[in-house]
Amino acid sequence: MTSRKVGSFGKAHGLEGEIKFYPLVDADWFKAGTELRVEGRPYTIAAVRDHQEQLLLSIEGIRKRDVAETFRNLVAWTDAPPELDDAEYWLEDLVGLRALSVDGSSLGLVTEVIVGPAQARLVIQAGSDPATRRMEIPFVEELVPEVNLDTGTVVVDPPEGIEGIAE
């Protein structure tokens, strides 16, 4: 089975080694005993609890804040990902899809998906030259109303003015 990204770690929480966690899959999948890989090393979840629209994870063997803090901004992977429903997909499967505007014109390719605490963002590159236009579009239904893995496209309705953003 393919290794899948299932979330990312935030900062340490409290003094007992808990770590804020931003899941990419249903939060119910994370349970005590779930195996994760971080930076290629295996870790086992000792406990999970909800906290302000994110999770707090306790990892077996990590009981100090300074050790928990070393997980900040790291990505968690699994070789045993949860099964997705037919209408669901993995965020990394969006990379490489053609981005189309709602009128069907080409906006470029999805080159990256950035996962943040509020929502993910699609990075759309207008051409192969890094100097060309690059857009970051929040991955929310109002701005990305359609994802079609069969046709290899996402439909994007960028907010007014965002099309001219270049970095």
mmCIF file with all atom_site columns, C-alpha atoms in Angstrom:
data_model
loop_
_atom_site.group_PDB
_atom_site.id
_atom_site.type_symbol
_atom_site.label_atom_id
_atom_site.label_alt_id
_atom_site.label_comp_id
_atom_site.label_asym_id
_atom_site.label_entity_id
_atom_site.label_seq_id
_atom_site.pdbx_PDB_ins_code
_atom_site.Cartn_x
_atom_site.Cartn_y
_atom_site.Cartn_z
_atom_site.occupancy
_atom_site.B_iso_or_equiv
_atom_site.pdbx_formal_charge
_atom_site.auth_seq_id
_atom_site.auth_comp_id
_atom_site.auth_asym_id
_atom_site.auth_atom_id
_atom_site.pdbx_PDB_model_num
ATOM 1   C CA . MET A 1 1   ? 0.000   0.000  0.000   1.00 0.00 ? 1   MET A CA 1
ATOM 2   C CA . THR A 1 2   ? 1.072   3.563  -0.643  1.00 0.00 ? 2   THR A CA 1
ATOM 3   C CA . SER A 1 3   ? 2.362   5.663  2.205   1.00 0.00 ? 3   SER A CA 1
ATOM 4   C CA . ARG A 1 4   ? 0.010   8.599  2.800   1.00 0.00 ? 4   ARG A CA 1
ATOM 5   C CA . LYS A 1 5   ? 0.327   11.924 4.564   1.00 0.00 ? 5   LYS A CA 1
ATOM 6   C CA . VAL A 1 6   ? -2.281  12.035 7.342   1.00 0.00 ? 6   VAL A CA 1
ATOM 7   C CA . GLY A 1 7   ? -1.524  15.333 9.043   1.00 0.00 ? 7   GLY A CA 1
ATOM 8   C CA . SER A 1 8   ? 1.011   17.753 10.416  1.00 0.00 ? 8   SER A CA 1
ATOM 9   C CA . PHE A 1 9   ? 2.181   18.727 13.863  1.00 0.00 ? 9   PHE A CA 1
ATOM 10  C CA . GLY A 1 10  ? 1.899   22.147 15.433  1.00 0.00 ? 10  GLY A CA 1
ATOM 11  C CA . LYS A 1 11  ? 3.490   23.387 18.612  1.00 0.00 ? 11  LYS A CA 1
ATOM 12  C CA . ALA A 1 12  ? 3.755   21.558 21.903  1.00 0.00 ? 12  ALA A CA 1
ATOM 13  C CA . HIS A 1 13  ? 0.822   21.967 24.293  1.00 0.00 ? 13  HIS A CA 1
ATOM 14  C CA . GLY A 1 14  ? 1.307   22.012 28.034  1.00 0.00 ? 14  GLY A CA 1
ATOM 15  C CA . LEU A 1 15  ? 4.199   20.476 29.925  1.00 0.00 ? 15  LEU A CA 1
ATOM 16  C CA . GLU A 1 16  ? 3.389   16.762 29.550  1.00 0.00 ? 16  GLU A CA 1
ATOM 17  C CA . GLY A 1 17  ? 4.421   16.260 25.911  1.00 0.00 ? 17  GLY A CA 1
ATOM 18  C CA . GLU A 1 18  ? 1.124   16.775 24.089  1.00 0.00 ? 18  GLU A CA 1
ATOM 19  C CA . ILE A 1 19  ? 1.396   18.136 20.547  1.00 0.00 ? 19  ILE A CA 1
ATOM 20  C CA . LYS A 1 20  ? -1.143  20.081 18.490  1.00 0.00 ? 20  LYS A CA 1
ATOM 21  C CA . PHE A 1 21  ? -2.019  18.132 15.358  1.00 0.00 ? 21  PHE A CA 1
ATOM 22  C CA . TYR A 1 22  ? -3.781  19.139 12.139  1.00 0.00 ? 22  TYR A CA 1
ATOM 23  C CA . PRO A 1 23  ? -5.329  16.018 10.573  1.00 0.00 ? 23  PRO A CA 1
ATOM 24  C CA . LEU A 1 24  ? -5.790  15.528 6.836   1.00 0.00 ? 24  LEU A CA 1
ATOM 25  C CA . VAL A 1 25  ? -8.164  12.617 7.364   1.00 0.00 ? 25  VAL A CA 1
ATOM 26  C CA . ASP A 1 26  ? -11.183 12.082 9.592   1.00 0.00 ? 26  ASP A CA 1
ATOM 27  C CA . ALA A 1 27  ? -10.135 12.840 13.160  1.00 0.00 ? 27  ALA A CA 1
ATOM 28  C CA . ASP A 1 28  ? -11.833 9.636  14.341  1.00 0.00 ? 28  ASP A CA 1
ATOM 29  C CA . TRP A 1 29  ? -9.099  7.622  12.568  1.00 0.00 ? 29  TRP A CA 1
ATOM 30  C CA . PHE A 1 30  ? -6.539  8.786  15.141  1.00 0.00 ? 30  PHE A CA 1
ATOM 31  C CA . LYS A 1 31  ? -6.739  6.510  18.176  1.00 0.00 ? 31  LYS A CA 1
ATOM 32  C CA . ALA A 1 32  ? -4.413  5.215  20.848  1.00 0.00 ? 32  ALA A CA 1
ATOM 33  C CA . GLY A 1 33  ? -2.277  2.539  19.225  1.00 0.00 ? 33  GLY A CA 1
ATOM 34  C CA . THR A 1 34  ? -2.309  4.088  15.726  1.00 0.00 ? 34  THR A CA 1
ATOM 35  C CA . GLU A 1 35  ? 1.117   3.894  14.103  1.00 0.00 ? 35  GLU A CA 1
ATOM 36  C CA . LEU A 1 36  ? 2.578   6.981  12.417  1.00 0.00 ? 36  LEU A CA 1
ATOM 37  C CA . ARG A 1 37  ? 5.883   7.703  10.701  1.00 0.00 ? 37  ARG A CA 1
ATOM 38  C CA . VAL A 1 38  ? 7.558   11.047 11.220  1.00 0.00 ? 38  VAL A CA 1
ATOM 39  C CA . GLU A 1 39  ? 10.824  11.814 9.453   1.00 0.00 ? 39  GLU A CA 1
ATOM 40  C CA . GLY A 1 40  ? 11.010  8.097  8.629   1.00 0.00 ? 40  GLY A CA 1
ATOM 41  C CA . ARG A 1 41  ? 10.813  6.972  12.270  1.00 0.00 ? 41  ARG A CA 1
ATOM 42  C CA . PRO A 1 42  ? 7.869   5.001  13.686  1.00 0.00 ? 42  PRO A CA 1
ATOM 43  C CA . TYR A 1 43  ? 5.777   6.436  16.505  1.00 0.00 ? 43  TYR A CA 1
ATOM 44  C CA . THR A 1 44  ? 2.651   5.176  18.245  1.00 0.00 ? 44  THR A CA 1
ATOM 45  C CA . ILE A 1 45  ? -0.166  7.404  19.427  1.00 0.00 ? 45  ILE A CA 1
ATOM 46  C CA . ALA A 1 46  ? -0.665  7.002  23.190  1.00 0.00 ? 46  ALA A CA 1
ATOM 47  C CA . ALA A 1 47  ? -3.726  9.265  23.501  1.00 0.00 ? 47  ALA A CA 1
ATOM 48  C CA . VAL A 1 48  ? -5.835  11.676 21.438  1.00 0.00 ? 48  VAL A CA 1
ATOM 49  C CA . ARG A 1 49  ? -8.196  14.449 22.449  1.00 0.00 ? 49  ARG A CA 1
ATOM 50  C CA . ASP A 1 50  ? -10.051 17.255 20.704  1.00 0.00 ? 50  ASP A CA 1
ATOM 51  C CA . HIS A 1 51  ? -8.880  20.794 21.347  1.00 0.00 ? 51  HIS A CA 1
ATOM 52  C CA . GLN A 1 52  ? -10.197 23.939 19.612  1.00 0.00 ? 52  GLN A CA 1
ATOM 53  C CA . GLU A 1 53  ? -10.830 22.452 16.137  1.00 0.00 ? 53  GLU A CA 1
ATOM 54  C CA . GLN A 1 54  ? -7.621  20.438 16.141  1.00 0.00 ? 54  GLN A CA 1
ATOM 55  C CA . LEU A 1 55  ? -6.311  17.399 17.934  1.00 0.00 ? 55  LEU A CA 1
ATOM 56  C CA . LEU A 1 56  ? -3.866  17.018 20.758  1.00 0.00 ? 56  LEU A CA 1
ATOM 57  C CA . LEU A 1 57  ? -1.738  13.893 20.412  1.00 0.00 ? 57  LEU A CA 1
ATOM 58  C CA . SER A 1 58  ? 0.333   12.170 23.043  1.00 0.00 ? 58  SER A CA 1
ATOM 59  C CA . ILE A 1 59  ? 3.037   9.997  21.508  1.00 0.00 ? 59  ILE A CA 1
ATOM 60  C CA . GLU A 1 60  ? 4.368   6.956  23.357  1.00 0.00 ? 60  GLU A CA 1
ATOM 61  C CA . GLY A 1 61  ? 7.685   7.764  25.008  1.00 0.00 ? 61  GLY A CA 1
ATOM 62  C CA . ILE A 1 62  ? 7.325   11.546 24.695  1.00 0.00 ? 62  ILE A CA 1
ATOM 63  C CA . ARG A 1 63  ? 6.476   13.129 28.036  1.00 0.00 ? 63  ARG A CA 1
ATOM 64  C CA . LYS A 1 64  ? 8.373   16.428 27.967  1.00 0.00 ? 64  LYS A CA 1
ATOM 65  C CA . ARG A 1 65  ? 7.470   19.668 26.259  1.00 0.00 ? 65  ARG A CA 1
ATOM 66  C CA . ASP A 1 66  ? 10.949  20.234 24.802  1.00 0.00 ? 66  ASP A CA 1
ATOM 67  C CA . VAL A 1 67  ? 10.868  16.841 23.060  1.00 0.00 ? 67  VAL A CA 1
ATOM 68  C CA . ALA A 1 68  ? 7.301   17.421 21.843  1.00 0.00 ? 68  ALA A CA 1
ATOM 69  C CA . GLU A 1 69  ? 8.379   20.781 20.417  1.00 0.00 ? 69  GLU A CA 1
ATOM 70  C CA . THR A 1 70  ? 10.809  19.015 18.032  1.00 0.00 ? 70  THR A CA 1
ATOM 71  C CA . PHE A 1 71  ? 7.751   17.707 16.139  1.00 0.00 ? 71  PHE A CA 1
ATOM 72  C CA . ARG A 1 72  ? 6.599   21.226 15.228  1.00 0.00 ? 72  ARG A CA 1
ATOM 73  C CA . ASN A 1 73  ? 5.919   21.587 11.474  1.00 0.00 ? 73  ASN A CA 1
ATOM 74  C CA . LEU A 1 74  ? 6.692   17.923 10.777  1.00 0.00 ? 74  LEU A CA 1
ATOM 75  C CA . VAL A 1 75  ? 4.404   15.725 8.689   1.00 0.00 ? 75  VAL A CA 1
ATOM 76  C CA . ALA A 1 76  ? 2.874   12.432 9.857   1.00 0.00 ? 76  ALA A CA 1
ATOM 77  C CA . TRP A 1 77  ? 2.600   9.524  7.413   1.00 0.00 ? 77  TRP A CA 1
ATOM 78  C CA . THR A 1 78  ? 1.061   6.073  7.547   1.00 0.00 ? 78  THR A CA 1
ATOM 79  C CA . ASP A 1 79  ? 1.373   2.887  5.520   1.00 0.00 ? 79  ASP A CA 1
ATOM 80  C CA . ALA A 1 80  ? -2.157  1.910  6.615   1.00 0.00 ? 80  ALA A CA 1
ATOM 81  C CA . PRO A 1 81  ? -4.305  4.894  5.624   1.00 0.00 ? 81  PRO A CA 1
ATOM 82  C CA . PRO A 1 82  ? -8.041  4.941  6.160   1.00 0.00 ? 82  PRO A CA 1
ATOM 83  C CA . GLU A 1 83  ? -10.192 3.934  3.217   1.00 0.00 ? 83  GLU A CA 1
ATOM 84  C CA . LEU A 1 84  ? -11.844 6.831  1.447   1.00 0.00 ? 84  LEU A CA 1
ATOM 85  C CA . ASP A 1 85  ? -15.381 7.034  0.123   1.00 0.00 ? 85  ASP A CA 1
ATOM 86  C CA . ASP A 1 86  ? -15.854 7.282  -3.646  1.00 0.00 ? 86  ASP A CA 1
ATOM 87  C CA . ALA A 1 87  ? -16.268 11.067 -3.514  1.00 0.00 ? 87  ALA A CA 1
ATOM 88  C CA . GLU A 1 88  ? -13.124 11.541 -1.382  1.00 0.00 ? 88  GLU A CA 1
ATOM 89  C CA . TYR A 1 89  ? -9.495  11.878 -2.462  1.00 0.00 ? 89  TYR A CA 1
ATOM 90  C CA . TRP A 1 90  ? -6.075  12.520 -0.993  1.00 0.00 ? 90  TRP A CA 1
ATOM 91  C CA . LEU A 1 91  ? -4.849  16.111 -1.150  1.00 0.00 ? 91  LEU A CA 1
ATOM 92  C CA . GLU A 1 92  ? -1.543  15.051 -2.694  1.00 0.00 ? 92  GLU A CA 1
ATOM 93  C CA . ASP A 1 93  ? -3.525  13.524 -5.595  1.00 0.00 ? 93  ASP A CA 1
ATOM 94  C CA . LEU A 1 94  ? -4.423  17.090 -6.617  1.00 0.00 ? 94  LEU A CA 1
ATOM 95  C CA . VAL A 1 95  ? -0.803  17.876 -7.510  1.00 0.00 ? 95  VAL A CA 1
ATOM 96  C CA . GLY A 1 96  ? -0.415  17.761 -11.286 1.00 0.00 ? 96  GLY A CA 1
ATOM 97  C CA . LEU A 1 97  ? -4.070  18.458 -12.063 1.00 0.00 ? 97  LEU A CA 1
ATOM 98  C CA . ARG A 1 98  ? -4.906  21.179 -14.594 1.00 0.00 ? 98  ARG A CA 1
ATOM 99  C CA . ALA A 1 99  ? -6.565  24.209 -13.011 1.00 0.00 ? 99  ALA A CA 1
ATOM 100 C CA . LEU A 1 100 ? -9.404  25.687 -15.056 1.00 0.00 ? 100 LEU A CA 1
ATOM 101 C CA . SER A 1 101 ? -11.411 28.827 -14.430 1.00 0.00 ? 101 SER A CA 1
ATOM 102 C CA . VAL A 1 102 ? -15.193 28.527 -14.176 1.00 0.00 ? 102 VAL A CA 1
ATOM 103 C CA . ASP A 1 103 ? -15.395 29.602 -17.849 1.00 0.00 ? 103 ASP A CA 1
ATOM 104 C CA . GLY A 1 104 ? -13.051 26.745 -18.842 1.00 0.00 ? 104 GLY A CA 1
ATOM 105 C CA . SER A 1 105 ? -9.893  28.750 -19.548 1.00 0.00 ? 105 SER A CA 1
ATOM 106 C CA . SER A 1 106 ? -6.594  27.355 -18.314 1.00 0.00 ? 106 SER A CA 1
ATOM 107 C CA . LEU A 1 107 ? -5.086  28.856 -15.165 1.00 0.00 ? 107 LEU A CA 1
ATOM 108 C CA . GLY A 1 108 ? -2.112  26.481 -14.950 1.00 0.00 ? 108 GLY A CA 1
ATOM 109 C CA . LEU A 1 109 ? -1.171  23.371 -12.993 1.00 0.00 ? 109 LEU A CA 1
ATOM 110 C CA . VAL A 1 110 ? -1.578  22.537 -9.333  1.00 0.00 ? 110 VAL A CA 1
ATOM 111 C CA . THR A 1 111 ? 2.054   22.232 -8.237  1.00 0.00 ? 111 THR A CA 1
ATOM 112 C CA . GLU A 1 112 ? 1.606   21.931 -4.485  1.00 0.00 ? 112 GLU A CA 1
ATOM 113 C CA . VAL A 1 113 ? -0.973  21.670 -1.729  1.00 0.00 ? 113 VAL A CA 1
ATOM 114 C CA . ILE A 1 114 ? -0.048  23.608 1.400   1.00 0.00 ? 114 ILE A CA 1
ATOM 115 C CA . VAL A 1 115 ? -1.793  22.430 4.532   1.00 0.00 ? 115 VAL A CA 1
ATOM 116 C CA . GLY A 1 116 ? -2.458  25.126 7.107   1.00 0.00 ? 116 GLY A CA 1
ATOM 117 C CA . PRO A 1 117 ? -4.341  25.268 10.379  1.00 0.00 ? 117 PRO A CA 1
ATOM 118 C CA . ALA A 1 118 ? -7.378  26.973 8.819   1.00 0.00 ? 118 ALA A CA 1
ATOM 119 C CA . GLN A 1 119 ? -7.528  25.167 5.461   1.00 0.00 ? 119 GLN A CA 1
ATOM 120 C CA . ALA A 1 120 ? -5.347  23.788 2.707   1.00 0.00 ? 120 ALA A CA 1
ATOM 121 C CA . ARG A 1 121 ? -4.249  26.016 -0.184  1.00 0.00 ? 121 ARG A CA 1
ATOM 122 C CA . LEU A 1 122 ? -3.711  24.987 -3.794  1.00 0.00 ? 122 LEU A CA 1
ATOM 123 C CA . VAL A 1 123 ? -0.601  26.425 -5.411  1.00 0.00 ? 123 VAL A CA 1
ATOM 124 C CA . ILE A 1 124 ? -1.265  26.974 -9.108  1.00 0.00 ? 124 ILE A CA 1
ATOM 125 C CA . GLN A 1 125 ? 1.647   27.753 -11.437 1.00 0.00 ? 125 GLN A CA 1
ATOM 126 C CA . ALA A 1 126 ? 0.711   29.453 -14.715 1.00 0.00 ? 126 ALA A CA 1
ATOM 127 C CA . GLY A 1 127 ? 3.711   28.069 -16.630 1.00 0.00 ? 127 GLY A CA 1
ATOM 128 C CA . SER A 1 128 ? 6.823   25.940 -16.283 1.00 0.00 ? 128 SER A CA 1
ATOM 129 C CA . ASP A 1 129 ? 9.039   28.956 -15.541 1.00 0.00 ? 129 ASP A CA 1
ATOM 130 C CA . PRO A 1 130 ? 9.105   29.680 -11.778 1.00 0.00 ? 130 PRO A CA 1
ATOM 131 C CA . ALA A 1 131 ? 9.083   33.400 -12.619 1.00 0.00 ? 131 ALA A CA 1
ATOM 132 C CA . THR A 1 132 ? 5.599   33.097 -14.108 1.00 0.00 ? 132 THR A CA 1
ATOM 133 C CA . ARG A 1 133 ? 2.426   33.784 -12.206 1.00 0.00 ? 133 ARG A CA 1
ATOM 134 C CA . ARG A 1 134 ? 1.854   31.711 -9.068  1.00 0.00 ? 134 ARG A CA 1
ATOM 135 C CA . MET A 1 135 ? -1.434  31.714 -7.176  1.00 0.00 ? 135 MET A CA 1
ATOM 136 C CA . GLU A 1 136 ? -2.341  30.304 -3.788  1.00 0.00 ? 136 GLU A CA 1
ATOM 137 C CA . ILE A 1 137 ? -6.043  29.539 -3.641  1.00 0.00 ? 137 ILE A CA 1
ATOM 138 C CA . PRO A 1 138 ? -7.712  28.513 -0.370  1.00 0.00 ? 138 PRO A CA 1
ATOM 139 C CA . PHE A 1 139 ? -9.073  25.005 -0.905  1.00 0.00 ? 139 PHE A CA 1
ATOM 140 C CA . VAL A 1 140 ? -12.668 25.743 0.026   1.00 0.00 ? 140 VAL A CA 1
ATOM 141 C CA . GLU A 1 141 ? -15.792 24.863 -1.958  1.00 0.00 ? 141 GLU A CA 1
ATOM 142 C CA . GLU A 1 142 ? -16.624 28.486 -2.824  1.00 0.00 ? 142 GLU A CA 1
ATOM 143 C CA . LEU A 1 143 ? -13.255 28.925 -4.576  1.00 0.00 ? 143 LEU A CA 1
ATOM 144 C CA . VAL A 1 144 ? -12.680 25.351 -5.791  1.00 0.00 ? 144 VAL A CA 1
ATOM 145 C CA . PRO A 1 145 ? -16.172 24.120 -6.665  1.00 0.00 ? 145 PRO A CA 1
ATOM 146 C CA . GLU A 1 146 ? -15.090 21.037 -8.606  1.00 0.00 ? 146 GLU A CA 1
ATOM 147 C CA . VAL A 1 147 ? -12.358 18.401 -8.447  1.00 0.00 ? 147 VAL A CA 1
ATOM 148 C CA . ASN A 1 148 ? -12.382 15.718 -11.131 1.00 0.00 ? 148 ASN A CA 1
ATOM 149 C CA . LEU A 1 149 ? -9.608  13.154 -10.846 1.00 0.00 ? 149 LEU A CA 1
ATOM 150 C CA . ASP A 1 150 ? -10.963 11.277 -13.892 1.00 0.00 ? 150 ASP A CA 1
ATOM 151 C CA . THR A 1 151 ? -10.386 14.270 -16.183 1.00 0.00 ? 151 THR A CA 1
ATOM 152 C CA . GLY A 1 152 ? -7.361  15.518 -14.247 1.00 0.00 ? 152 GLY A CA 1
ATOM 153 C CA . THR A 1 153 ? -8.859  18.938 -13.557 1.00 0.00 ? 153 THR A CA 1
ATOM 154 C CA . VAL A 1 154 ? -9.904  21.282 -10.793 1.00 0.00 ? 154 VAL A CA 1
ATOM 155 C CA . VAL A 1 155 ? -12.247 24.188 -11.416 1.00 0.00 ? 155 VAL A CA 1
ATOM 156 C CA . VAL A 1 156 ? -11.175 27.339 -9.619  1.00 0.00 ? 156 VAL A CA 1
ATOM 157 C CA . ASP A 1 157 ? -13.155 30.528 -9.073  1.00 0.00 ? 157 ASP A CA 1
ATOM 158 C CA . PRO A 1 158 ? -10.444 32.839 -7.712  1.00 0.00 ? 158 PRO A CA 1
ATOM 159 C CA . PRO A 1 159 ? -11.475 35.924 -5.771  1.00 0.00 ? 159 PRO A CA 1
ATOM 160 C CA . GLU A 1 160 ? -11.308 39.222 -7.628  1.00 0.00 ? 160 GLU A CA 1
ATOM 161 C CA . GLY A 1 161 ? -7.731  40.427 -8.008  1.00 0.00 ? 161 GLY A CA 1
ATOM 162 C CA . ILE A 1 162 ? -5.972  37.200 -7.085  1.00 0.00 ? 162 ILE A CA 1
ATOM 163 C CA . GLU A 1 163 ? -5.297  36.284 -10.727 1.00 0.00 ? 163 GLU A CA 1
ATOM 164 C CA . GLY A 1 164 ? -2.698  39.035 -10.984 1.00 0.00 ? 164 GLY A CA 1
ATOM 165 C CA . ILE A 1 165 ? -0.678  37.904 -7.975  1.00 0.00 ? 165 ILE A CA 1
ATOM 166 C CA . ALA A 1 166 ? 2.904   37.013 -8.825  1.00 0.00 ? 166 ALA A CA 1
ATOM 167 C CA . GLU A 1 167 ? 5.729   36.096 -6.518  1.00 0.00 ? 167 GLU A CA 1
#
